[in-house]
Amino acid sequence: MSTQEQILEELTTTDYKYGFVTDIEQDNAPKGLTEDTVRFISAKKEEPEWMLEWRLKAFRDWQKMTEPTWANVHYPKVDFQDIIYYSAPKQKISLDSLDDVDPELLKTFEKLGISLDEQKRLSGVAVDIVFDSVSVKTTFQETLKQKGIIFCSMSEAIREHGELVKKYIGSVVPQKDNFYAGLNSAVFSDGSFCYIPKGVRCPMELSTYFRINSAGSGQFERTLLIADEGSYVSYLEGCTAPQRDENQLHAAVVELIALDNAEIKYSTVQNWYPGDKEGKGGIYNFVTKRGICKGNYSKISWTQVETGSAITWKYPSCILAGDNSIGEFYSVAVTNNMQQADTGTKMIHIGKNTKSRIVSKGISAGRSQNSYRGLVKVHRKAENARNFSQCDSLLMGDQCGAHTFPYLEISNNSSKVEHEATTSKIGEDLLFYFQQRGIDEETAVSMIVNGFCKEVMDNLPMEFAVEARKLLAISLEGSVG
Amino acid sequence: MLQIKNLHASISSDSGAKEILKGLSLEVNAGEVHAIMGPNGTGKSTLAAVLTGKEGYDITEGTVEFEGKNLMDLSPEERAQQGLFLAFQYPVEIPGVSNANFLKAAVNEIRKSKGMDNIPPNEFLKLMREKMELVEMSKDFISRFVNHGYSGGEKKRNEIFQMAMLDPKLAILDETDSGLDIDALRIVANGVNKLRTKENAFVVITHYQRLLDYIIPDFVHVMYDGKIVKSGDKDLALELEEKGYDWIKELSNVEI
Ligand SMILES: Nc1ncnc2c1ncn2[C@@H]1O[C@H](COP(=O)(O)OP(=O)(O)OP(=O)(O)O)[C@@H](O)[C@H]1O
Ligand SMILES: [Mg+2]
């Protein structure tokens, strides 16, 4: 191996920073999944009857479904009876005072760089924190309430805002949508709920931080976000998990609803534990995210920076039902070592004059496999639909793979659909060119990667762009400053 | 400035090592311009690659000193920081990185190696403007990605622009003239002439005598089969133009 290859290899094999475990007393459901498990979870959450019935229906449907196999990912079969479906810190956390919170838990969030203390938080960000199966704290609830904004854990929403939840849950991702969504519908534990009333522009970024801690457990959170007419919200989620030899399952569902003239900006910085260099351990990230632009002139924009997980199976999508509605998908997916990612989006054009834009940047290093899979569908009645897709792949070294699977289903002649794709490689000649100008490899790699991802990074809220850039640097280049 | 003595270098390929440079010697002093000519495949670009520290070559014999230091002890970026520059025969494209960003990083890395602070932004912009004028490049190129989608001639001109920005002690120009139209050739040559000082030096690799009408060399060397087989002044280039390389080949056969 040449020195340059060696450096490239070193740069691409940095350790995961968030791999520690919090030692805290947990309240777990017995392993395995039966109707009793579903009842157990529902009871723990003190849910109304209708919610339990909804879950049970999902469970019964799920039992008849099979795991999808069409994605370009390979892994041993998951044993769904070998998972703990509910795991929560034993101690109940008071929302009013941090004094009673288990210091271990506080330490955990400190290490993750998240402060539960509103005084110490970035003033422009409200955060909901989900630890294993429960939301432990939501900040700034009072400030938001003054504007009529509801931002709370899903469990709380089911109890306190039942009518809203009942109206919208499953309306974008039905229980039977797919295998993992079905599983989630039966056993989802917590997640965030958000409602922005008519004409309100949410004054701060809303965010949820997901942390898997328990061994043997899975995380099945569910997020529901409703932007009423003329409202605007920017929402961000982040996630990490301990370093473990076993694979852990994360099967989340996110539903977004944008009514007339509403806009939702949804950003994700995904940093689940990716497994070690040999591919041992890591999170299986099987997630269904979908938004509906229900109203005219509404807009949903997904931005994701995916660096973690052993396997990613995820296609944040937009149903453009309202006339003149807009859907966007901006994605950076990084795979390194033995990671596999099959990610992309679906843009479903139904309304007239609907527009969608897809910008996907895949970076593959090590022996990883990175696939983009995207569908652009234009319905018969979608006059004047417009789509532009740009899919770029960047390869580091020659042991990794990049794949692009674009699908088009066009049923209206007035539509205009464009697709562009490129593949480039960080090879020795490219790095040598930088070096010949006095720039070392590490800086060169970071300049190339940042340039490659710029269009997507520019879409992240400011507070998180910096964090995301750092994360990219860490997952690819070691400690580039 | 540069002393190459009896340099042997081979390339390691799948079919074993292959010697390309076979005992090459060359001395370049400050203030001089050297031209290196010679048939295709005789090792001219290999010499440039070995001097600038590209991976994949084994130095089996000989020494190379640059400003009194053993060049082979330095990493490629250190060599560049010490003032060695190569205008590539085939410049690579860098999508996503603008000329401004790229050069700012290069300028600052070189300054850092000398213990200097980063260049102030307005000073940098001024420098860019000034040097772009020198090679008659349009301002659009400031924000365009490095070499990305450029025509062959634009890429070559960009190499000279970078050279002007980095102000090296020793610049090696590997066939910068090939692929240039007459006007571009004149612009590039003018650029080089304006950058010439008593303190710096140039090694110009070329196949065409006409470049040497613009950049007048102090020495012309003919390379054949991995070494310099004949040296002379600018008239040697004219002689080559007239007689071709056959007599050189014979010359080298006789010597062996
Ligand atoms: N990676 C490689 N593997 C094997 N042989 C190589 C490799 N790189 C260069 N060579 C060989 O080394 C020899 C010298 O090549 P080099 O590029 O230095 O020639 P040159 O004098 O610059 O030619 P030109 O005038 O065409 O640019 C050629 O025979 C070439 O095929
Ligand atoms: Mg050559």
mmCIF file of N, CA, C and O in Angstrom, chain A residues 239-292:
data_model
loop_
_atom_site.group_PDB
_atom_site.id
_atom_site.type_symbol
_atom_site.label_atom_id
_atom_site.label_comp_id
_atom_site.label_asym_id
_atom_site.label_seq_id
_atom_site.Cartn_x
_atom_site.Cartn_y
_atom_site.Cartn_z
ATOM 1 N N CYS A 239 -29.199 12.079 16.387
ATOM 2 C CA CYS A 239 -29.252 10.800 17.069
ATOM 3 C C CYS A 239 -27.894 10.126 17.238
ATOM 4 O O CYS A 239 -27.043 10.217 16.374
ATOM 5 N N THR A 240 -27.731 9.448 18.376
ATOM 6 C CA THR A 240 -26.511 8.672 18.628
ATOM 7 C C THR A 240 -26.858 7.418 19.424
ATOM 8 O O THR A 240 -27.941 7.308 19.973
ATOM 9 N N ALA A 241 -25.930 6.492 19.490
ATOM 10 C CA ALA A 241 -26.145 5.246 20.228
ATOM 11 C C ALA A 241 -24.812 4.703 20.708
ATOM 12 O O ALA A 241 -23.781 4.999 20.121
ATOM 13 N N PRO A 242 -24.823 3.891 21.801
ATOM 14 C CA PRO A 242 -23.555 3.325 22.286
ATOM 15 C C PRO A 242 -22.943 2.344 21.291
ATOM 16 O O PRO A 242 -23.616 1.801 20.426
ATOM 17 N N GLN A 243 -21.654 2.143 21.510
ATOM 18 C CA GLN A 243 -20.887 1.229 20.683
ATOM 19 C C GLN A 243 -21.114 -0.179 21.206
ATOM 20 O O GLN A 243 -20.780 -0.485 22.345
ATOM 21 N N ARG A 244 -21.702 -1.038 20.431
ATOM 22 C CA ARG A 244 -21.977 -2.410 20.879
ATOM 23 C C ARG A 244 -21.701 -3.371 19.747
ATOM 24 O O ARG A 244 -21.814 -3.013 18.581
ATOM 25 N N ASP A 245 -21.394 -4.618 20.122
ATOM 26 C CA ASP A 245 -21.097 -5.633 19.107
ATOM 27 C C ASP A 245 -22.347 -6.133 18.419
ATOM 28 O O ASP A 245 -22.298 -6.681 17.333
ATOM 29 N N GLU A 246 -23.494 -5.983 19.097
ATOM 30 C CA GLU A 246 -24.726 -6.491 18.495
ATOM 31 C C GLU A 246 -25.338 -5.389 17.614
ATOM 32 O O GLU A 246 -25.040 -4.213 17.775
ATOM 33 N N ASN A 247 -26.175 -5.794 16.708
ATOM 34 C CA ASN A 247 -26.895 -4.815 15.897
ATOM 35 C C ASN A 247 -28.158 -4.428 16.633
ATOM 36 O O ASN A 247 -28.808 -5.258 17.252
ATOM 37 N N GLN A 248 -28.484 -3.154 16.605
ATOM 38 C CA GLN A 248 -29.718 -2.712 17.237
ATOM 39 C C GLN A 248 -30.625 -2.085 16.192
ATOM 40 O O GLN A 248 -30.152 -1.446 15.250
ATOM 41 N N LEU A 249 -31.915 -2.293 16.388
ATOM 42 C CA LEU A 249 -32.880 -1.877 15.382
ATOM 43 C C LEU A 249 -33.488 -0.513 15.728
ATOM 44 O O LEU A 249 -33.891 -0.272 16.857
ATOM 45 N N HIS A 250 -33.527 0.338 14.730
ATOM 46 C CA HIS A 250 -34.195 1.614 14.878
ATOM 47 C C HIS A 250 -35.193 1.714 13.735
ATOM 48 O O HIS A 250 -34.808 1.751 12.572
ATOM 49 N N ALA A 251 -36.472 1.671 14.069
ATOM 50 C CA ALA A 251 -37.490 1.727 13.016
ATOM 51 C C ALA A 251 -38.456 2.847 13.348
ATOM 52 O O ALA A 251 -39.413 2.660 14.090
ATOM 53 N N ALA A 252 -38.187 4.001 12.833
ATOM 54 C CA ALA A 252 -38.985 5.170 13.169
ATOM 55 C C ALA A 252 -39.970 5.501 12.055
ATOM 56 O O ALA A 252 -39.810 5.062 10.919
ATOM 57 N N VAL A 253 -40.974 6.291 12.418
ATOM 58 C CA VAL A 253 -41.887 6.840 11.414
ATOM 59 C C VAL A 253 -41.995 8.342 11.656
ATOM 60 O O VAL A 253 -42.138 8.784 12.797
ATOM 61 N N VAL A 254 -41.883 9.104 10.604
ATOM 62 C CA VAL A 254 -42.086 10.545 10.710
ATOM 63 C C VAL A 254 -43.162 10.940 9.707
ATOM 64 O O VAL A 254 -43.103 10.554 8.541
ATOM 65 N N GLU A 255 -44.162 11.669 10.179
ATOM 66 C CA GLU A 255 -45.229 12.152 9.292
ATOM 67 C C GLU A 255 -45.291 13.674 9.364
ATOM 68 O O GLU A 255 -45.311 14.243 10.447
ATOM 69 N N LEU A 256 -45.282 14.295 8.210
ATOM 70 C CA LEU A 256 -45.396 15.761 8.158
ATOM 71 C C LEU A 256 -46.649 16.135 7.383
ATOM 72 O O LEU A 256 -46.942 15.521 6.352
ATOM 73 N N ILE A 257 -47.343 17.137 7.862
ATOM 74 C CA ILE A 257 -48.533 17.607 7.158
ATOM 75 C C ILE A 257 -48.450 19.124 6.995
ATOM 76 O O ILE A 257 -48.350 19.847 7.982
ATOM 77 N N ALA A 258 -48.439 19.583 5.771
ATOM 78 C CA ALA A 258 -48.409 21.031 5.525
ATOM 79 C C ALA A 258 -49.718 21.428 4.851
ATOM 80 O O ALA A 258 -50.045 20.932 3.773
ATOM 81 N N LEU A 259 -50.454 22.333 5.504
ATOM 82 C CA LEU A 259 -51.717 22.796 4.928
ATOM 83 C C LEU A 259 -51.464 24.017 4.034
ATOM 84 O O LEU A 259 -50.318 24.375 3.795
ATOM 85 N N ASP A 260 -52.518 24.651 3.533
ATOM 86 C CA ASP A 260 -52.359 25.763 2.584
ATOM 87 C C ASP A 260 -51.268 26.741 3.014
ATOM 88 O O ASP A 260 -51.260 27.207 4.155
ATOM 89 N N ASN A 261 -50.376 27.064 2.097
ATOM 90 C CA ASN A 261 -49.341 28.086 2.323
ATOM 91 C C ASN A 261 -48.404 27.808 3.486
ATOM 92 O O ASN A 261 -47.684 28.700 3.919
ATOM 93 N N ALA A 262 -48.408 26.614 4.002
ATOM 94 C CA ALA A 262 -47.525 26.304 5.126
ATOM 95 C C ALA A 262 -46.192 25.776 4.609
ATOM 96 O O ALA A 262 -46.105 25.249 3.502
ATOM 97 N N GLU A 263 -45.163 25.951 5.436
ATOM 98 C CA GLU A 263 -43.850 25.439 5.044
ATOM 99 C C GLU A 263 -43.191 24.705 6.194
ATOM 100 O O GLU A 263 -43.119 25.191 7.315
ATOM 101 N N ILE A 264 -42.690 23.502 5.890
ATOM 102 C CA ILE A 264 -41.969 22.720 6.890
ATOM 103 C C ILE A 264 -40.568 22.437 6.364
ATOM 104 O O ILE A 264 -40.406 21.962 5.240
ATOM 105 N N LYS A 265 -39.601 22.746 7.198
ATOM 106 C CA LYS A 265 -38.221 22.436 6.856
ATOM 107 C C LYS A 265 -37.770 21.402 7.874
ATOM 108 O O LYS A 265 -37.782 21.662 9.073
ATOM 109 N N TYR A 266 -37.428 20.232 7.413
ATOM 110 C CA TYR A 266 -37.097 19.140 8.330
ATOM 111 C C TYR A 266 -35.665 18.685 8.080
ATOM 112 O O TYR A 266 -35.334 18.231 6.997
ATOM 113 N N SER A 267 -34.828 18.833 9.088
ATOM 114 C CA SER A 267 -33.420 18.479 8.899
ATOM 115 C C SER A 267 -33.005 17.358 9.839
ATOM 116 O O SER A 267 -33.462 17.296 10.974
ATOM 117 N N THR A 268 -32.165 16.499 9.362
ATOM 118 C CA THR A 268 -31.697 15.376 10.167
ATOM 119 C C THR A 268 -30.180 15.324 10.132
ATOM 120 O O THR A 268 -29.588 15.436 9.067
ATOM 121 N N VAL A 269 -29.589 15.169 11.306
ATOM 122 C CA VAL A 269 -28.175 14.828 11.342
ATOM 123 C C VAL A 269 -28.113 13.465 12.010
ATOM 124 O O VAL A 269 -28.323 13.343 13.210
ATOM 125 N N GLN A 270 -27.910 12.448 11.222
ATOM 126 C CA GLN A 270 -28.002 11.073 11.717
ATOM 127 C C GLN A 270 -26.615 10.520 11.987
ATOM 128 O O GLN A 270 -25.803 10.397 11.092
ATOM 129 N N ASN A 271 -26.371 10.194 13.235
ATOM 130 C CA ASN A 271 -25.057 9.695 13.618
ATOM 131 C C ASN A 271 -25.180 8.490 14.530
ATOM 132 O O ASN A 271 -24.530 8.387 15.557
ATOM 133 N N TRP A 272 -26.075 7.561 14.206
ATOM 134 C CA TRP A 272 -26.171 6.310 14.966
ATOM 135 C C TRP A 272 -24.838 5.586 14.866
ATOM 136 O O TRP A 272 -24.125 5.716 13.880
ATOM 137 N N TYR A 273 -24.546 4.755 15.862
ATOM 138 C CA TYR A 273 -23.295 3.999 15.839
ATOM 139 C C TYR A 273 -23.228 3.137 14.563
ATOM 140 O O TYR A 273 -24.130 2.366 14.262
ATOM 141 N N PRO A 274 -22.147 3.291 13.792
ATOM 142 C CA PRO A 274 -22.070 2.617 12.485
ATOM 143 C C PRO A 274 -21.488 1.213 12.513
ATOM 144 O O PRO A 274 -21.419 0.560 11.472
ATOM 145 N N GLY A 275 -21.089 0.721 13.683
ATOM 146 C CA GLY A 275 -20.394 -0.561 13.717
ATOM 147 C C GLY A 275 -18.900 -0.311 13.655
ATOM 148 O O GLY A 275 -18.460 0.802 13.399
ATOM 149 N N ASP A 276 -18.109 -1.357 13.918
ATOM 150 C CA ASP A 276 -16.665 -1.139 13.911
ATOM 151 C C ASP A 276 -16.119 -1.310 12.498
ATOM 152 O O ASP A 276 -16.857 -1.504 11.544
ATOM 153 N N LYS A 277 -14.775 -1.247 12.391
ATOM 154 C CA LYS A 277 -14.163 -1.288 11.062
ATOM 155 C C LYS A 277 -14.441 -2.577 10.312
ATOM 156 O O LYS A 277 -14.462 -2.618 9.090
ATOM 157 N N GLU A 278 -14.639 -3.658 11.102
ATOM 158 C CA GLU A 278 -14.906 -4.951 10.452
ATOM 159 C C GLU A 278 -16.398 -5.161 10.204
ATOM 160 O O GLU A 278 -16.807 -6.201 9.708
ATOM 161 N N GLY A 279 -17.195 -4.180 10.606
ATOM 162 C CA GLY A 279 -18.631 -4.291 10.357
ATOM 163 C C GLY A 279 -19.377 -4.974 11.487
ATOM 164 O O GLY A 279 -20.517 -5.414 11.337
ATOM 165 N N LYS A 280 -18.732 -5.076 12.658
ATOM 166 C CA LYS A 280 -19.403 -5.694 13.794
ATOM 167 C C LYS A 280 -20.246 -4.642 14.509
ATOM 168 O O LYS A 280 -19.762 -3.557 14.812
ATOM 169 N N GLY A 281 -21.493 -4.992 14.831
ATOM 170 C CA GLY A 281 -22.362 -4.074 15.559
ATOM 171 C C GLY A 281 -22.886 -2.950 14.677
ATOM 172 O O GLY A 281 -22.712 -2.949 13.467
ATOM 173 N N GLY A 282 -23.514 -1.994 15.357
ATOM 174 C CA GLY A 282 -24.064 -0.860 14.610
ATOM 175 C C GLY A 282 -25.577 -0.926 14.531
ATOM 176 O O GLY A 282 -26.191 -1.953 14.755
ATOM 177 N N ILE A 283 -26.162 0.219 14.238
ATOM 178 C CA ILE A 283 -27.616 0.343 14.212
ATOM 179 C C ILE A 283 -28.157 -0.003 12.816
ATOM 180 O O ILE A 283 -27.572 0.374 11.807
ATOM 181 N N TYR A 284 -29.264 -0.744 12.807
ATOM 182 C CA TYR A 284 -30.023 -0.913 11.566
ATOM 183 C C TYR A 284 -31.063 0.207 11.549
ATOM 184 O O TYR A 284 -31.963 0.228 12.381
ATOM 185 N N ASN A 285 -30.922 1.097 10.625
ATOM 186 C CA ASN A 285 -31.771 2.281 10.603
ATOM 187 C C ASN A 285 -32.809 2.128 9.491
ATOM 188 O O ASN A 285 -32.527 2.398 8.334
ATOM 189 N N PHE A 286 -33.990 1.613 9.848
ATOM 190 C CA PHE A 286 -35.036 1.342 8.860
ATOM 191 C C PHE A 286 -36.194 2.308 9.106
ATOM 192 O O PHE A 286 -37.044 2.055 9.945
ATOM 193 N N VAL A 287 -36.195 3.377 8.389
ATOM 194 C CA VAL A 287 -37.043 4.494 8.766
ATOM 195 C C VAL A 287 -37.988 4.897 7.637
ATOM 196 O O VAL A 287 -37.591 4.904 6.475
ATOM 197 N N THR A 288 -39.221 5.229 7.992
ATOM 198 C CA THR A 288 -40.167 5.730 6.996
ATOM 199 C C THR A 288 -40.482 7.188 7.304
ATOM 200 O O THR A 288 -41.034 7.494 8.349
ATOM 201 N N LYS A 289 -40.108 8.056 6.406
ATOM 202 C CA LYS A 289 -40.364 9.482 6.598
ATOM 203 C C LYS A 289 -41.136 9.984 5.397
ATOM 204 O O LYS A 289 -40.693 9.785 4.263
ATOM 205 N N ARG A 290 -42.255 10.623 5.656
ATOM 206 C CA ARG A 290 -43.038 11.102 4.527
ATOM 207 C C ARG A 290 -43.798 12.364 4.923
ATOM 208 O O ARG A 290 -44.264 12.478 6.062
ATOM 209 N N GLY A 291 -43.882 13.256 3.996
ATOM 210 C CA GLY A 291 -44.637 14.473 4.255
ATOM 211 C C GLY A 291 -45.678 14.651 3.176
ATOM 212 O O GLY A 291 -45.481 14.224 2.028
ATOM 213 N N ILE A 292 -46.777 15.271 3.546
ATOM 214 C CA ILE A 292 -47.771 15.583 2.518
ATOM 215 C C ILE A 292 -47.969 17.097 2.444
ATOM 216 O O ILE A 292 -48.202 17.756 3.461
#
